[in-house]
mmCIF file with all atom_site columns, C-alpha atoms in Angstrom:
data_model
loop_
_atom_site.group_PDB
_atom_site.id
_atom_site.type_symbol
_atom_site.label_atom_id
_atom_site.label_alt_id
_atom_site.label_comp_id
_atom_site.label_asym_id
_atom_site.label_entity_id
_atom_site.label_seq_id
_atom_site.pdbx_PDB_ins_code
_atom_site.Cartn_x
_atom_site.Cartn_y
_atom_site.Cartn_z
_atom_site.occupancy
_atom_site.B_iso_or_equiv
_atom_site.pdbx_formal_charge
_atom_site.auth_seq_id
_atom_site.auth_comp_id
_atom_site.auth_asym_id
_atom_site.auth_atom_id
_atom_site.pdbx_PDB_model_num
ATOM 1   C CA . MET V 1 1   ? 117.701 126.025 119.376 1.00 82.00 ? 22  MET V CA 1
ATOM 2   C CA . ALA V 1 2   ? 120.054 126.410 116.383 1.00 91.00 ? 23  ALA V CA 1
ATOM 3   C CA . ILE V 1 3   ? 120.777 123.149 114.506 1.00 95.00 ? 24  ILE V CA 1
ATOM 4   C CA . GLU V 1 4   ? 123.393 122.873 111.853 1.00 96.00 ? 25  GLU V CA 1
ATOM 5   C CA . LEU V 1 5   ? 122.429 120.580 109.067 1.00 97.00 ? 26  LEU V CA 1
ATOM 6   C CA . THR V 1 6   ? 123.976 119.731 105.684 1.00 98.00 ? 27  THR V CA 1
ATOM 7   C CA . VAL V 1 7   ? 121.170 118.695 103.297 1.00 98.00 ? 28  VAL V CA 1
ATOM 8   C CA . ASN V 1 8   ? 121.992 117.683 99.766  1.00 98.00 ? 29  ASN V CA 1
ATOM 9   C CA . GLY V 1 9   ? 125.456 119.238 100.165 1.00 98.00 ? 30  GLY V CA 1
ATOM 10  C CA . VAL V 1 10  ? 124.179 122.659 101.378 1.00 98.00 ? 31  VAL V CA 1
ATOM 11  C CA . ARG V 1 11  ? 124.768 123.790 104.933 1.00 98.00 ? 32  ARG V CA 1
ATOM 12  C CA . HIS V 1 12  ? 121.865 125.206 106.887 1.00 97.00 ? 33  HIS V CA 1
ATOM 13  C CA . SER V 1 13  ? 121.665 126.810 110.307 1.00 96.00 ? 34  SER V CA 1
ATOM 14  C CA . LEU V 1 14  ? 118.040 126.270 111.395 1.00 95.00 ? 35  LEU V CA 1
ATOM 15  C CA . ASP V 1 15  ? 116.058 127.188 114.387 1.00 95.00 ? 36  ASP V CA 1
ATOM 16  C CA . ALA V 1 16  ? 114.298 123.976 115.577 1.00 96.00 ? 37  ALA V CA 1
ATOM 17  C CA . ALA V 1 17  ? 113.694 122.045 118.684 1.00 97.00 ? 38  ALA V CA 1
ATOM 18  C CA . GLY V 1 18  ? 116.011 119.065 118.748 1.00 96.00 ? 39  GLY V CA 1
ATOM 19  C CA . GLU V 1 19  ? 113.193 116.619 119.128 1.00 98.00 ? 40  GLU V CA 1
ATOM 20  C CA . THR V 1 20  ? 111.388 117.917 116.007 1.00 98.00 ? 41  THR V CA 1
ATOM 21  C CA . PRO V 1 21  ? 111.092 115.107 113.435 1.00 98.00 ? 42  PRO V CA 1
ATOM 22  C CA . LEU V 1 22  ? 113.772 115.537 110.680 1.00 98.00 ? 43  LEU V CA 1
ATOM 23  C CA . LEU V 1 23  ? 110.926 115.100 108.108 1.00 98.00 ? 44  LEU V CA 1
ATOM 24  C CA . TRP V 1 24  ? 109.246 118.353 109.201 1.00 98.00 ? 45  TRP V CA 1
ATOM 25  C CA . VAL V 1 25  ? 112.421 120.307 109.173 1.00 98.00 ? 46  VAL V CA 1
ATOM 26  C CA . VAL V 1 26  ? 113.278 119.114 105.672 1.00 98.00 ? 47  VAL V CA 1
ATOM 27  C CA . ARG V 1 27  ? 109.734 119.719 104.351 1.00 98.00 ? 48  ARG V CA 1
ATOM 28  C CA . ASP V 1 28  ? 108.603 122.827 106.304 1.00 98.00 ? 49  ASP V CA 1
ATOM 29  C CA . GLN V 1 29  ? 111.793 124.711 106.869 1.00 97.00 ? 50  GLN V CA 1
ATOM 30  C CA . LEU V 1 30  ? 113.835 123.675 103.859 1.00 98.00 ? 51  LEU V CA 1
ATOM 31  C CA . GLY V 1 31  ? 110.905 123.354 101.373 1.00 98.00 ? 52  GLY V CA 1
ATOM 32  C CA . LEU V 1 32  ? 112.125 119.981 100.139 1.00 98.00 ? 53  LEU V CA 1
ATOM 33  C CA . THR V 1 33  ? 108.729 118.271 99.745  1.00 97.00 ? 54  THR V CA 1
ATOM 34  C CA . GLY V 1 34  ? 109.833 115.169 97.848  1.00 96.00 ? 55  GLY V CA 1
ATOM 35  C CA . THR V 1 35  ? 110.148 113.374 101.234 1.00 97.00 ? 56  THR V CA 1
ATOM 36  C CA . LYS V 1 36  ? 106.612 112.422 102.069 1.00 97.00 ? 57  LYS V CA 1
ATOM 37  C CA . PHE V 1 37  ? 104.645 112.054 105.283 1.00 97.00 ? 58  PHE V CA 1
ATOM 38  C CA . SER V 1 38  ? 102.319 109.029 105.584 1.00 95.00 ? 59  SER V CA 1
ATOM 39  C CA . CYS V 1 39  ? 102.176 106.910 108.614 1.00 95.00 ? 60  CYS V CA 1
ATOM 40  C CA . GLY V 1 40  ? 104.109 108.970 111.140 1.00 96.00 ? 61  GLY V CA 1
ATOM 41  C CA . ILE V 1 41  ? 105.331 105.882 112.962 1.00 97.00 ? 62  ILE V CA 1
ATOM 42  C CA . ALA V 1 42  ? 108.244 104.782 110.771 1.00 96.00 ? 63  ALA V CA 1
ATOM 43  C CA . GLN V 1 43  ? 106.336 101.797 109.252 1.00 96.00 ? 64  GLN V CA 1
ATOM 44  C CA . CYS V 1 44  ? 105.529 102.723 105.650 1.00 96.00 ? 65  CYS V CA 1
ATOM 45  C CA . GLY V 1 45  ? 108.821 104.251 104.454 1.00 97.00 ? 66  GLY V CA 1
ATOM 46  C CA . ALA V 1 46  ? 107.360 107.166 102.476 1.00 97.00 ? 67  ALA V CA 1
ATOM 47  C CA . CYS V 1 47  ? 109.599 109.449 104.486 1.00 98.00 ? 68  CYS V CA 1
ATOM 48  C CA . THR V 1 48  ? 112.871 107.573 103.790 1.00 98.00 ? 69  THR V CA 1
ATOM 49  C CA . LEU V 1 49  ? 115.922 109.743 103.291 1.00 98.00 ? 70  LEU V CA 1
ATOM 50  C CA . HIS V 1 50  ? 119.659 109.146 103.962 1.00 98.00 ? 71  HIS V CA 1
ATOM 51  C CA . ILE V 1 51  ? 121.780 110.266 106.842 1.00 98.00 ? 72  ILE V CA 1
ATOM 52  C CA . ASP V 1 52  ? 125.453 109.630 106.125 1.00 98.00 ? 73  ASP V CA 1
ATOM 53  C CA . GLY V 1 53  ? 124.345 107.294 103.389 1.00 97.00 ? 74  GLY V CA 1
ATOM 54  C CA . ARG V 1 54  ? 122.023 105.145 105.572 1.00 98.00 ? 75  ARG V CA 1
ATOM 55  C CA . PRO V 1 55  ? 118.336 105.007 104.926 1.00 98.00 ? 76  PRO V CA 1
ATOM 56  C CA . VAL V 1 56  ? 116.246 106.321 107.782 1.00 98.00 ? 77  VAL V CA 1
ATOM 57  C CA . ARG V 1 57  ? 112.557 107.012 108.196 1.00 98.00 ? 78  ARG V CA 1
ATOM 58  C CA . SER V 1 58  ? 112.624 110.678 108.851 1.00 98.00 ? 79  SER V CA 1
ATOM 59  C CA . CYS V 1 59  ? 109.280 110.855 110.610 1.00 98.00 ? 80  CYS V CA 1
ATOM 60  C CA . SER V 1 60  ? 110.735 109.218 113.663 1.00 98.00 ? 81  SER V CA 1
ATOM 61  C CA . VAL V 1 61  ? 114.318 110.701 113.614 1.00 98.00 ? 82  VAL V CA 1
ATOM 62  C CA . PRO V 1 62  ? 114.829 113.826 115.686 1.00 98.00 ? 83  PRO V CA 1
ATOM 63  C CA . VAL V 1 63  ? 116.537 116.552 113.772 1.00 98.00 ? 84  VAL V CA 1
ATOM 64  C CA . SER V 1 64  ? 119.244 116.568 116.473 1.00 98.00 ? 85  SER V CA 1
ATOM 65  C CA . ALA V 1 65  ? 120.278 113.041 115.390 1.00 98.00 ? 86  ALA V CA 1
ATOM 66  C CA . ALA V 1 66  ? 121.165 114.541 111.894 1.00 98.00 ? 87  ALA V CA 1
ATOM 67  C CA . ALA V 1 67  ? 123.164 117.559 113.218 1.00 97.00 ? 88  ALA V CA 1
ATOM 68  C CA . GLY V 1 68  ? 126.666 117.462 111.761 1.00 95.00 ? 89  GLY V CA 1
ATOM 69  C CA . LYS V 1 69  ? 125.867 114.619 109.367 1.00 97.00 ? 90  LYS V CA 1
ATOM 70  C CA . ALA V 1 70  ? 125.097 114.506 105.579 1.00 98.00 ? 91  ALA V CA 1
ATOM 71  C CA . VAL V 1 71  ? 121.407 114.364 104.872 1.00 98.00 ? 92  VAL V CA 1
ATOM 72  C CA . THR V 1 72  ? 120.337 113.466 101.389 1.00 98.00 ? 93  THR V CA 1
ATOM 73  C CA . THR V 1 73  ? 116.756 113.748 100.160 1.00 98.00 ? 94  THR V CA 1
ATOM 74  C CA . ILE V 1 74  ? 115.254 112.656 96.833  1.00 97.00 ? 95  ILE V CA 1
ATOM 75  C CA . GLU V 1 75  ? 115.937 116.074 95.559  1.00 97.00 ? 96  GLU V CA 1
ATOM 76  C CA . GLY V 1 76  ? 119.663 115.574 96.264  1.00 97.00 ? 97  GLY V CA 1
ATOM 77  C CA . LEU V 1 77  ? 119.912 112.157 94.649  1.00 96.00 ? 98  LEU V CA 1
ATOM 78  C CA . SER V 1 78  ? 120.683 113.656 91.224  1.00 93.00 ? 99  SER V CA 1
ATOM 79  C CA . PRO V 1 79  ? 120.232 117.281 89.982  1.00 87.00 ? 100 PRO V CA 1
ATOM 80  C CA . ASP V 1 80  ? 118.251 116.139 86.887  1.00 94.00 ? 101 ASP V CA 1
ATOM 81  C CA . GLY V 1 81  ? 116.612 112.832 87.781  1.00 93.00 ? 102 GLY V CA 1
ATOM 82  C CA . THR V 1 82  ? 119.105 110.630 86.098  1.00 95.00 ? 103 THR V CA 1
ATOM 83  C CA . HIS V 1 83  ? 120.286 108.452 88.868  1.00 96.00 ? 104 HIS V CA 1
ATOM 84  C CA . PRO V 1 84  ? 120.203 104.804 87.573  1.00 97.00 ? 105 PRO V CA 1
ATOM 85  C CA . VAL V 1 85  ? 117.432 103.957 90.108  1.00 97.00 ? 106 VAL V CA 1
ATOM 86  C CA . GLN V 1 86  ? 115.350 106.886 88.966  1.00 97.00 ? 107 GLN V CA 1
ATOM 87  C CA . LEU V 1 87  ? 115.795 105.998 85.312  1.00 97.00 ? 108 LEU V CA 1
ATOM 88  C CA . ALA V 1 88  ? 114.853 102.402 85.990  1.00 97.00 ? 109 ALA V CA 1
ATOM 89  C CA . TRP V 1 89  ? 111.735 103.623 87.742  1.00 96.00 ? 110 TRP V CA 1
ATOM 90  C CA . ILE V 1 90  ? 110.762 105.709 84.669  1.00 95.00 ? 111 ILE V CA 1
ATOM 91  C CA . ASP V 1 91  ? 111.622 103.009 82.109  1.00 95.00 ? 112 ASP V CA 1
ATOM 92  C CA . LEU V 1 92  ? 109.568 100.347 83.907  1.00 95.00 ? 113 LEU V CA 1
ATOM 93  C CA . ASP V 1 93  ? 106.685 102.644 84.851  1.00 94.00 ? 114 ASP V CA 1
ATOM 94  C CA . VAL V 1 94  ? 107.117 101.644 88.509  1.00 94.00 ? 115 VAL V CA 1
ATOM 95  C CA . PRO V 1 95  ? 104.875 104.287 90.167  1.00 89.00 ? 116 PRO V CA 1
ATOM 96  C CA . GLN V 1 96  ? 101.191 104.371 89.916  1.00 87.00 ? 117 GLN V CA 1
ATOM 97  C CA . CYS V 1 97  ? 100.019 107.063 92.380  1.00 88.00 ? 118 CYS V CA 1
ATOM 98  C CA . GLY V 1 98  ? 103.800 107.773 93.154  1.00 86.00 ? 119 GLY V CA 1
ATOM 99  C CA . TYR V 1 99  ? 103.267 108.901 96.668  1.00 90.00 ? 120 TYR V CA 1
ATOM 100 C CA . CYS V 1 100 ? 105.573 106.323 98.295  1.00 92.00 ? 121 CYS V CA 1
ATOM 101 C CA . GLN V 1 101 ? 108.085 106.238 95.464  1.00 94.00 ? 122 GLN V CA 1
ATOM 102 C CA . SER V 1 102 ? 110.614 108.865 96.743  1.00 96.00 ? 123 SER V CA 1
ATOM 103 C CA . GLY V 1 103 ? 111.014 106.907 99.882  1.00 97.00 ? 124 GLY V CA 1
ATOM 104 C CA . MET V 1 104 ? 111.223 103.612 97.979  1.00 96.00 ? 125 MET V CA 1
ATOM 105 C CA . ILE V 1 105 ? 113.826 105.002 95.615  1.00 98.00 ? 126 ILE V CA 1
ATOM 106 C CA . MET V 1 106 ? 115.892 106.270 98.528  1.00 98.00 ? 127 MET V CA 1
ATOM 107 C CA . ALA V 1 107 ? 115.730 102.781 100.269 1.00 98.00 ? 128 ALA V CA 1
ATOM 108 C CA . VAL V 1 108 ? 116.727 101.056 97.009  1.00 98.00 ? 129 VAL V CA 1
ATOM 109 C CA . VAL V 1 109 ? 119.654 103.390 96.446  1.00 98.00 ? 130 VAL V CA 1
ATOM 110 C CA . ALA V 1 110 ? 120.951 102.568 99.930  1.00 98.00 ? 131 ALA V CA 1
ATOM 111 C CA . LEU V 1 111 ? 120.516 98.859  99.302  1.00 98.00 ? 132 LEU V CA 1
ATOM 112 C CA . LEU V 1 112 ? 122.395 99.001  95.966  1.00 97.00 ? 133 LEU V CA 1
ATOM 113 C CA . ASN V 1 113 ? 125.256 100.965 97.434  1.00 96.00 ? 134 ASN V CA 1
ATOM 114 C CA . LYS V 1 114 ? 125.631 98.273  100.122 1.00 96.00 ? 135 LYS V CA 1
ATOM 115 C CA . ARG V 1 115 ? 124.777 95.301  97.945  1.00 96.00 ? 136 ARG V CA 1
ATOM 116 C CA . PRO V 1 116 ? 125.459 95.919  94.214  1.00 96.00 ? 137 PRO V CA 1
ATOM 117 C CA . ASN V 1 117 ? 123.688 92.738  93.161  1.00 96.00 ? 138 ASN V CA 1
ATOM 118 C CA . PRO V 1 118 ? 121.203 91.847  95.831  1.00 97.00 ? 139 PRO V CA 1
ATOM 119 C CA . THR V 1 119 ? 119.345 88.551  96.044  1.00 96.00 ? 140 THR V CA 1
ATOM 120 C CA . ASP V 1 120 ? 115.548 88.369  96.280  1.00 94.00 ? 141 ASP V CA 1
ATOM 121 C CA . THR V 1 121 ? 115.981 87.604  99.927  1.00 96.00 ? 142 THR V CA 1
ATOM 122 C CA . GLU V 1 122 ? 118.120 90.736  100.588 1.00 97.00 ? 143 GLU V CA 1
ATOM 123 C CA . ILE V 1 123 ? 115.662 92.834  98.576  1.00 96.00 ? 144 ILE V CA 1
ATOM 124 C CA . ASP V 1 124 ? 112.806 91.546  100.752 1.00 94.00 ? 145 ASP V CA 1
ATOM 125 C CA . ALA V 1 125 ? 114.757 92.151  103.902 1.00 96.00 ? 146 ALA V CA 1
ATOM 126 C CA . GLU V 1 126 ? 115.896 95.674  103.023 1.00 95.00 ? 147 GLU V CA 1
ATOM 127 C CA . ILE V 1 127 ? 113.042 97.076  101.038 1.00 96.00 ? 148 ILE V CA 1
ATOM 128 C CA . THR V 1 128 ? 110.196 97.078  103.464 1.00 96.00 ? 149 THR V CA 1
ATOM 129 C CA . ASN V 1 129 ? 108.532 100.275 102.155 1.00 95.00 ? 150 ASN V CA 1
ATOM 130 C CA . ALA V 1 130 ? 104.765 100.091 101.745 1.00 94.00 ? 151 ALA V CA 1
ATOM 131 C CA . CYS V 1 131 ? 103.098 100.735 98.408  1.00 90.00 ? 152 CYS V CA 1
ATOM 132 C CA . ARG V 1 132 ? 99.375  101.020 98.405  1.00 88.00 ? 153 ARG V CA 1
ATOM 133 C CA . CYS V 1 133 ? 99.208  100.505 94.643  1.00 87.00 ? 154 CYS V CA 1
ATOM 134 C CA . SER V 1 134 ? 101.135 97.193  94.988  1.00 87.00 ? 155 SER V CA 1
ATOM 135 C CA . SER V 1 135 ? 103.704 97.988  92.356  1.00 89.00 ? 156 SER V CA 1
ATOM 136 C CA . TYR V 1 136 ? 106.104 95.547  94.011  1.00 91.00 ? 157 TYR V CA 1
ATOM 137 C CA . HIS V 1 137 ? 106.703 93.364  90.962  1.00 90.00 ? 158 HIS V CA 1
ATOM 138 C CA . ARG V 1 138 ? 107.850 96.443  88.911  1.00 94.00 ? 159 ARG V CA 1
ATOM 139 C CA . VAL V 1 139 ? 110.005 97.585  91.887  1.00 95.00 ? 160 VAL V CA 1
ATOM 140 C CA . ARG V 1 140 ? 111.790 94.343  91.914  1.00 96.00 ? 161 ARG V CA 1
ATOM 141 C CA . LYS V 1 141 ? 112.418 94.512  88.077  1.00 96.00 ? 162 LYS V CA 1
ATOM 142 C CA . ALA V 1 142 ? 113.605 98.124  88.388  1.00 97.00 ? 163 ALA V CA 1
ATOM 143 C CA . ILE V 1 143 ? 116.016 97.145  91.210  1.00 97.00 ? 164 ILE V CA 1
ATOM 144 C CA . ARG V 1 144 ? 117.472 94.563  88.853  1.00 97.00 ? 165 ARG V CA 1
ATOM 145 C CA . VAL V 1 145 ? 117.776 97.052  85.953  1.00 97.00 ? 166 VAL V CA 1
ATOM 146 C CA . ALA V 1 146 ? 119.372 99.649  88.214  1.00 97.00 ? 167 ALA V CA 1
ATOM 147 C CA . ALA V 1 147 ? 121.856 97.170  89.735  1.00 97.00 ? 168 ALA V CA 1
ATOM 148 C CA . ALA V 1 148 ? 122.912 96.050  86.216  1.00 95.00 ? 169 ALA V CA 1
ATOM 149 C CA . THR V 1 149 ? 123.325 99.702  85.076  1.00 95.00 ? 170 THR V CA 1
ATOM 150 C CA . MET V 1 150 ? 125.406 100.583 88.267  1.00 93.00 ? 171 MET V CA 1
ATOM 151 C CA . SER V 1 151 ? 127.509 97.474  87.928  1.00 91.00 ? 172 SER V CA 1
ATOM 152 C CA . ALA V 1 152 ? 128.200 98.416  84.281  1.00 89.00 ? 173 ALA V CA 1
ATOM 153 C CA . GLY V 1 153 ? 129.729 101.743 85.424  1.00 81.00 ? 174 GLY V CA 1
ATOM 154 C CA . GLY V 1 154 ? 126.578 103.759 86.031  1.00 66.00 ? 175 GLY V CA 1
ATOM 155 C CA . ARG V 1 155 ? 126.989 106.110 88.908  1.00 60.00 ? 176 ARG V CA 1
ATOM 156 C CA . ALA V 1 156 ? 125.996 105.594 92.521  1.00 50.00 ? 177 ALA V CA 1
ATOM 157 C CA . LEU V 1 157 ? 125.207 108.213 95.145  1.00 48.00 ? 178 LEU V CA 1
#
């Protein structure tokens, strides 16, 4: 079945069964491997990307649900890795192993686009991605730094 997807601003016509998880189409057919597979049941958040600006766990979203919508992966967040959230992650050495971080970054970008200066309660409610290395204290600091940068005129997605 032909599926029309726009991923990171590029239109694609793909042959995929409508129920195929979006994660596998993005990784296997488009070669965008920044979006990670981990739990496969939408619990950990490693596979988080955006559909029309909203964070989704792509391991459980059928590709048919993304047809005709704008899909953004970590590769599409910024062409050179200079989105304020990415820079905050680098400046504060957030990742340890890094496996979960692309999904975490995508969740944080969605949060900051919705709530430019989130409270700790809002962060806890929205950022439910799992990090096996437990870098959560640095994640929270990086969210604050990115929020300040974006509020001061840094760009958002």
